[in-house]
Amino acid sequence: MKTVKQVAPLPGVSVRTLHYYDELGLLTPSEVTAAGYRLYGDDKLERLQQILFYRELELPLAQIRAILSSPDFDRRAALGQHLAALESRRQRLDRLIETARATLAADKGGTKMTDREKFEGFKQEQLAHNEAAHGKETRQRWGDEA
């Protein structure tokens, strides 16, 4: 069992954050000593990791609490989803970084980027969004070629 002061530095959160998560019922301690110290076991540290993964994906705390409190929550499945989402975000950031590098190189070297090259990194995100939102319907209506 670890105290709040021992847990907080592990992920780099403040003691106040852990107290706030307790107030919200998001991360309650495993036990509270007679002196009022909050103690966290391994299961609570795993829950904190899940909370931080969801925070990294910018989910609001109320939604995280609902997800983690759901009776059908599957930690392994959630970890797989976190990994996929983070890898997708990394790919998007890599594209944007390459676009920024190319823009800087063009500015320094005096070469001109095409309009398409200027926006290639941004376009991929929109294509992925459109595919997720409308891809199935589009293929059903007009086929794979369209």
mmCIF file of N, CA, C and O in Angstrom, residues 80-141:
data_model
loop_
_atom_site.group_PDB
_atom_site.id
_atom_site.type_symbol
_atom_site.label_atom_id
_atom_site.label_comp_id
_atom_site.label_asym_id
_atom_site.label_seq_id
_atom_site.Cartn_x
_atom_site.Cartn_y
_atom_site.Cartn_z
ATOM 1 N N GLY A 80 -5.917 -1.919 -25.183
ATOM 2 C CA GLY A 80 -5.768 -2.046 -26.628
ATOM 3 C C GLY A 80 -6.316 -0.833 -27.361
ATOM 4 O O GLY A 80 -5.714 -0.352 -28.327
ATOM 5 N N GLN A 81 -7.446 -0.325 -26.891
ATOM 6 C CA GLN A 81 -8.032 0.869 -27.507
ATOM 7 C C GLN A 81 -7.156 2.088 -27.268
ATOM 8 O O GLN A 81 -6.994 2.927 -28.159
ATOM 9 N N HIS A 82 -6.599 2.201 -26.050
ATOM 10 C CA HIS A 82 -5.687 3.313 -25.756
ATOM 11 C C HIS A 82 -4.500 3.277 -26.711
ATOM 12 O O HIS A 82 -4.112 4.297 -27.268
ATOM 13 N N LEU A 83 -3.931 2.087 -26.864
ATOM 14 C CA LEU A 83 -2.770 1.937 -27.733
ATOM 15 C C LEU A 83 -3.101 2.342 -29.163
ATOM 16 O O LEU A 83 -2.357 3.104 -29.792
ATOM 17 N N ALA A 84 -4.235 1.878 -29.675
ATOM 18 C CA ALA A 84 -4.629 2.217 -31.046
ATOM 19 C C ALA A 84 -4.838 3.725 -31.192
ATOM 20 O O ALA A 84 -4.395 4.331 -32.178
ATOM 21 N N ALA A 85 -5.504 4.332 -30.220
ATOM 22 C CA ALA A 85 -5.761 5.777 -30.293
ATOM 23 C C ALA A 85 -4.465 6.571 -30.212
ATOM 24 O O ALA A 85 -4.283 7.558 -30.943
ATOM 25 N N LEU A 86 -3.556 6.159 -29.348
ATOM 26 C CA LEU A 86 -2.282 6.865 -29.219
ATOM 27 C C LEU A 86 -1.424 6.702 -30.466
ATOM 28 O O LEU A 86 -0.780 7.657 -30.910
ATOM 29 N N GLU A 87 -1.427 5.505 -31.051
ATOM 30 C CA GLU A 87 -0.677 5.306 -32.291
ATOM 31 C C GLU A 87 -1.254 6.145 -33.422
ATOM 32 O O GLU A 87 -0.514 6.714 -34.227
ATOM 33 N N SER A 88 -2.560 6.251 -33.478
ATOM 34 C CA SER A 88 -3.210 7.078 -34.488
ATOM 35 C C SER A 88 -2.830 8.548 -34.300
ATOM 36 O O SER A 88 -2.538 9.257 -35.259
ATOM 37 N N ARG A 89 -2.836 8.982 -33.040
ATOM 38 C CA ARG A 89 -2.453 10.368 -32.745
ATOM 39 C C ARG A 89 -1.000 10.609 -33.133
ATOM 40 O O ARG A 89 -0.667 11.652 -33.693
ATOM 41 N N ARG A 90 -0.126 9.622 -32.844
ATOM 42 C CA ARG A 90 1.286 9.759 -33.203
ATOM 43 C C ARG A 90 1.447 9.883 -34.717
ATOM 44 O O ARG A 90 2.219 10.708 -35.211
ATOM 45 N N GLN A 91 0.723 9.069 -35.482
ATOM 46 C CA GLN A 91 0.804 9.132 -36.936
ATOM 47 C C GLN A 91 0.362 10.508 -37.432
ATOM 48 O O GLN A 91 0.996 11.089 -38.318
ATOM 49 N N ARG A 92 -0.717 11.012 -36.852
ATOM 50 C CA ARG A 92 -1.202 12.336 -37.239
ATOM 51 C C ARG A 92 -0.153 13.396 -36.928
ATOM 52 O O ARG A 92 0.150 14.258 -37.756
ATOM 53 N N LEU A 93 0.422 13.331 -35.730
ATOM 54 C CA LEU A 93 1.445 14.302 -35.356
ATOM 55 C C LEU A 93 2.680 14.179 -36.241
ATOM 56 O O LEU A 93 3.271 15.194 -36.614
ATOM 57 N N ASP A 94 3.064 12.953 -36.587
ATOM 58 C CA ASP A 94 4.201 12.758 -37.495
ATOM 59 C C ASP A 94 3.953 13.433 -38.840
ATOM 60 O O ASP A 94 4.851 14.060 -39.408
ATOM 61 N N ARG A 95 2.729 13.300 -39.359
ATOM 62 C CA ARG A 95 2.395 13.955 -40.640
ATOM 63 C C ARG A 95 2.482 15.477 -40.509
ATOM 64 O O ARG A 95 3.010 16.163 -41.387
ATOM 65 N N LEU A 96 1.953 16.004 -39.399
ATOM 66 C CA LEU A 96 1.999 17.452 -39.198
ATOM 67 C C LEU A 96 3.430 17.943 -39.010
ATOM 68 O O LEU A 96 3.800 19.008 -39.511
ATOM 69 N N ILE A 97 4.242 17.168 -38.312
ATOM 70 C CA ILE A 97 5.653 17.522 -38.127
ATOM 71 C C ILE A 97 6.361 17.561 -39.472
ATOM 72 O O ILE A 97 7.131 18.490 -39.770
ATOM 73 N N GLU A 98 6.113 16.570 -40.309
ATOM 74 C CA GLU A 98 6.733 16.542 -41.639
ATOM 75 C C GLU A 98 6.285 17.740 -42.477
ATOM 76 O O GLU A 98 7.085 18.330 -43.199
ATOM 77 N N THR A 99 5.022 18.100 -42.372
ATOM 78 C CA THR A 99 4.527 19.276 -43.103
ATOM 79 C C THR A 99 5.215 20.534 -42.603
ATOM 80 O O THR A 99 5.643 21.388 -43.402
ATOM 81 N N ALA A 100 5.365 20.668 -41.284
ATOM 82 C CA ALA A 100 6.044 21.842 -40.722
ATOM 83 C C ALA A 100 7.512 21.874 -41.145
ATOM 84 O O ALA A 100 8.036 22.939 -41.506
ATOM 85 N N ARG A 101 8.186 20.724 -41.126
ATOM 86 C CA ARG A 101 9.592 20.660 -41.559
ATOM 87 C C ARG A 101 9.736 21.052 -43.023
ATOM 88 O O ARG A 101 10.643 21.792 -43.400
ATOM 89 N N ALA A 102 8.851 20.524 -43.841
ATOM 90 C CA ALA A 102 8.905 20.842 -45.270
ATOM 91 C C ALA A 102 8.652 22.322 -45.497
ATOM 92 O O ALA A 102 9.302 22.950 -46.347
ATOM 93 N N THR A 103 7.747 22.899 -44.736
ATOM 94 C CA THR A 103 7.448 24.330 -44.870
ATOM 95 C C THR A 103 8.659 25.161 -44.467
ATOM 96 O O THR A 103 9.026 26.127 -45.156
ATOM 97 N N LEU A 104 9.299 24.790 -43.354
ATOM 98 C CA LEU A 104 10.507 25.505 -42.930
ATOM 99 C C LEU A 104 11.620 25.374 -43.965
ATOM 100 O O LEU A 104 12.301 26.350 -44.287
ATOM 101 N N ALA A 105 11.804 24.169 -44.473
ATOM 102 C CA ALA A 105 12.838 23.949 -45.487
ATOM 103 C C ALA A 105 12.551 24.776 -46.732
ATOM 104 O O ALA A 105 13.469 25.364 -47.323
ATOM 105 N N ALA A 106 11.300 24.836 -47.117
ATOM 106 C CA ALA A 106 10.931 25.625 -48.292
ATOM 107 C C ALA A 106 11.194 27.104 -48.039
ATOM 108 O O ALA A 106 11.705 27.815 -48.913
ATOM 109 N N ASP A 107 10.868 27.569 -46.843
ATOM 110 C CA ASP A 107 11.109 28.971 -46.498
ATOM 111 C C ASP A 107 12.600 29.296 -46.482
ATOM 112 O O ASP A 107 13.021 30.340 -46.967
ATOM 113 N N LYS A 108 13.399 28.400 -45.944
ATOM 114 C CA LYS A 108 14.845 28.636 -45.862
ATOM 115 C C LYS A 108 15.520 28.516 -47.222
ATOM 116 O O LYS A 108 16.414 29.275 -47.545
ATOM 117 N N GLY A 109 15.075 27.518 -47.991
ATOM 118 C CA GLY A 109 15.736 27.247 -49.260
ATOM 119 C C GLY A 109 15.157 28.002 -50.430
ATOM 120 O O GLY A 109 15.678 27.920 -51.535
ATOM 121 N N GLY A 110 14.101 28.697 -50.194
ATOM 122 C CA GLY A 110 13.492 29.463 -51.272
ATOM 123 C C GLY A 110 12.697 28.628 -52.253
ATOM 124 O O GLY A 110 12.199 29.156 -53.241
ATOM 125 N N THR A 111 12.575 27.329 -51.995
ATOM 126 C CA THR A 111 11.755 26.503 -52.890
ATOM 127 C C THR A 111 10.292 26.722 -52.551
ATOM 128 O O THR A 111 9.940 27.079 -51.439
ATOM 129 N N LYS A 112 9.475 26.494 -53.516
ATOM 130 C CA LYS A 112 8.050 26.723 -53.319
ATOM 131 C C LYS A 112 7.339 25.383 -53.137
ATOM 132 O O LYS A 112 7.547 24.452 -53.902
ATOM 133 N N MET A 113 6.528 25.325 -52.104
ATOM 134 C CA MET A 113 5.708 24.132 -51.881
ATOM 135 C C MET A 113 4.428 24.275 -52.693
ATOM 136 O O MET A 113 3.896 25.383 -52.824
ATOM 137 N N THR A 114 3.945 23.161 -53.181
ATOM 138 C CA THR A 114 2.651 23.212 -53.856
ATOM 139 C C THR A 114 1.568 23.384 -52.792
ATOM 140 O O THR A 114 1.786 23.092 -51.604
ATOM 141 N N ASP A 115 0.424 23.850 -53.213
ATOM 142 C CA ASP A 115 -0.688 23.991 -52.273
ATOM 143 C C ASP A 115 -1.036 22.647 -51.654
ATOM 144 O O ASP A 115 -1.333 22.551 -50.468
ATOM 145 N N ARG A 116 -0.963 21.616 -52.460
ATOM 146 C CA ARG A 116 -1.259 20.266 -51.958
ATOM 147 C C ARG A 116 -0.278 19.867 -50.852
ATOM 148 O O ARG A 116 -0.664 19.324 -49.824
ATOM 149 N N GLU A 117 1.005 20.128 -51.062
ATOM 150 C CA GLU A 117 2.022 19.795 -50.061
ATOM 151 C C GLU A 117 1.816 20.580 -48.764
ATOM 152 O O GLU A 117 2.030 20.049 -47.672
ATOM 153 N N LYS A 118 1.398 21.822 -48.867
ATOM 154 C CA LYS A 118 1.185 22.659 -47.683
ATOM 155 C C LYS A 118 0.131 22.075 -46.748
ATOM 156 O O LYS A 118 0.187 22.271 -45.539
ATOM 157 N N PHE A 119 -0.838 21.389 -47.314
ATOM 158 C CA PHE A 119 -1.974 20.938 -46.514
ATOM 159 C C PHE A 119 -2.093 19.426 -46.404
ATOM 160 O O PHE A 119 -3.066 18.930 -45.843
ATOM 161 N N GLU A 120 -1.106 18.703 -46.896
ATOM 162 C CA GLU A 120 -1.173 17.239 -46.884
ATOM 163 C C GLU A 120 -1.352 16.676 -45.483
ATOM 164 O O GLU A 120 -2.148 15.777 -45.269
ATOM 165 N N GLY A 121 -0.616 17.183 -44.510
ATOM 166 C CA GLY A 121 -0.713 16.691 -43.137
ATOM 167 C C GLY A 121 -2.069 16.918 -42.515
ATOM 168 O O GLY A 121 -2.533 16.129 -41.699
ATOM 169 N N PHE A 122 -2.725 17.990 -42.896
ATOM 170 C CA PHE A 122 -4.044 18.296 -42.355
ATOM 171 C C PHE A 122 -5.123 17.457 -43.028
ATOM 172 O O PHE A 122 -6.089 17.053 -42.404
ATOM 173 N N LYS A 123 -4.947 17.211 -44.306
ATOM 174 C CA LYS A 123 -5.943 16.502 -45.101
ATOM 175 C C LYS A 123 -6.149 15.079 -44.610
ATOM 176 O O LYS A 123 -7.268 14.575 -44.594
ATOM 177 N N GLN A 124 -5.090 14.408 -44.203
ATOM 178 C CA GLN A 124 -5.191 13.013 -43.778
ATOM 179 C C GLN A 124 -6.159 12.852 -42.608
ATOM 180 O O GLN A 124 -6.906 11.886 -42.549
ATOM 181 N N GLU A 125 -6.151 13.809 -41.702
ATOM 182 C CA GLU A 125 -7.075 13.738 -40.559
ATOM 183 C C GLU A 125 -8.521 13.843 -41.050
ATOM 184 O O GLU A 125 -9.392 13.111 -40.602
ATOM 185 N N GLN A 126 -8.772 14.738 -41.971
ATOM 186 C CA GLN A 126 -10.122 14.896 -42.506
ATOM 187 C C GLN A 126 -10.558 13.657 -43.266
ATOM 188 O O GLN A 126 -11.706 13.229 -43.161
ATOM 189 N N LEU A 127 -9.647 13.060 -44.020
ATOM 190 C CA LEU A 127 -9.976 11.826 -44.737
ATOM 191 C C LEU A 127 -10.350 10.706 -43.767
ATOM 192 O O LEU A 127 -11.320 9.976 -43.986
ATOM 193 N N ALA A 128 -9.594 10.584 -42.695
ATOM 194 C CA ALA A 128 -9.886 9.551 -41.693
ATOM 195 C C ALA A 128 -11.234 9.807 -41.038
ATOM 196 O O ALA A 128 -12.024 8.886 -40.814
ATOM 197 N N HIS A 129 -11.510 11.063 -40.744
ATOM 198 C CA HIS A 129 -12.799 11.425 -40.141
ATOM 199 C C HIS A 129 -13.945 11.097 -41.099
ATOM 200 O O HIS A 129 -14.952 10.510 -40.704
ATOM 201 N N ASN A 130 -13.799 11.474 -42.359
ATOM 202 C CA ASN A 130 -14.841 11.203 -43.356
ATOM 203 C C ASN A 130 -15.052 9.704 -43.541
ATOM 204 O O ASN A 130 -16.186 9.246 -43.672
ATOM 205 N N GLU A 131 -13.959 8.955 -43.542
ATOM 206 C CA GLU A 131 -14.063 7.502 -43.684
ATOM 207 C C GLU A 131 -14.852 6.905 -42.531
ATOM 208 O O GLU A 131 -15.744 6.087 -42.732
ATOM 209 N N ALA A 132 -14.532 7.330 -41.320
ATOM 210 C CA ALA A 132 -15.231 6.801 -40.142
ATOM 211 C C ALA A 132 -16.706 7.190 -40.151
ATOM 212 O O ALA A 132 -17.574 6.389 -39.812
ATOM 213 N N ALA A 133 -16.987 8.410 -40.562
ATOM 214 C CA ALA A 133 -18.356 8.902 -40.512
ATOM 215 C C ALA A 133 -19.207 8.446 -41.693
ATOM 216 O O ALA A 133 -20.402 8.175 -41.537
ATOM 217 N N HIS A 134 -18.626 8.357 -42.901
ATOM 218 C CA HIS A 134 -19.434 8.149 -44.099
ATOM 219 C C HIS A 134 -18.959 7.044 -45.033
ATOM 220 O O HIS A 134 -19.582 6.783 -46.049
ATOM 221 N N GLY A 135 -17.828 6.403 -44.719
ATOM 222 C CA GLY A 135 -17.221 5.443 -45.641
ATOM 223 C C GLY A 135 -18.129 4.293 -46.024
ATOM 224 O O GLY A 135 -18.286 3.974 -47.208
ATOM 225 N N LYS A 136 -18.753 3.667 -45.062
ATOM 226 C CA LYS A 136 -19.605 2.502 -45.329
ATOM 227 C C LYS A 136 -20.786 2.884 -46.219
ATOM 228 O O LYS A 136 -21.078 2.218 -47.213
ATOM 229 N N GLU A 137 -21.442 3.965 -45.852
ATOM 230 C CA GLU A 137 -22.601 4.427 -46.635
ATOM 231 C C GLU A 137 -22.194 4.798 -48.056
ATOM 232 O O GLU A 137 -22.880 4.452 -49.017
ATOM 233 N N THR A 138 -21.062 5.477 -48.195
ATOM 234 C CA THR A 138 -20.581 5.891 -49.514
ATOM 235 C C THR A 138 -20.325 4.680 -50.400
ATOM 236 O O THR A 138 -20.725 4.646 -51.563
ATOM 237 N N ARG A 139 -19.657 3.658 -49.866
ATOM 238 C CA ARG A 139 -19.377 2.455 -50.649
ATOM 239 C C ARG A 139 -20.654 1.699 -51.008
ATOM 240 O O ARG A 139 -20.762 1.133 -52.087
ATOM 241 N N GLN A 140 -21.625 1.686 -50.109
ATOM 242 C CA GLN A 140 -22.886 1.005 -50.405
ATOM 243 C C GLN A 140 -23.626 1.703 -51.541
ATOM 244 O O GLN A 140 -24.199 1.052 -52.407
ATOM 245 N N ARG A 141 -23.591 3.012 -51.547
ATOM 246 C CA ARG A 141 -24.311 3.777 -52.579
ATOM 247 C C ARG A 141 -23.600 3.779 -53.923
ATOM 248 O O ARG A 141 -24.237 3.632 -54.958
#
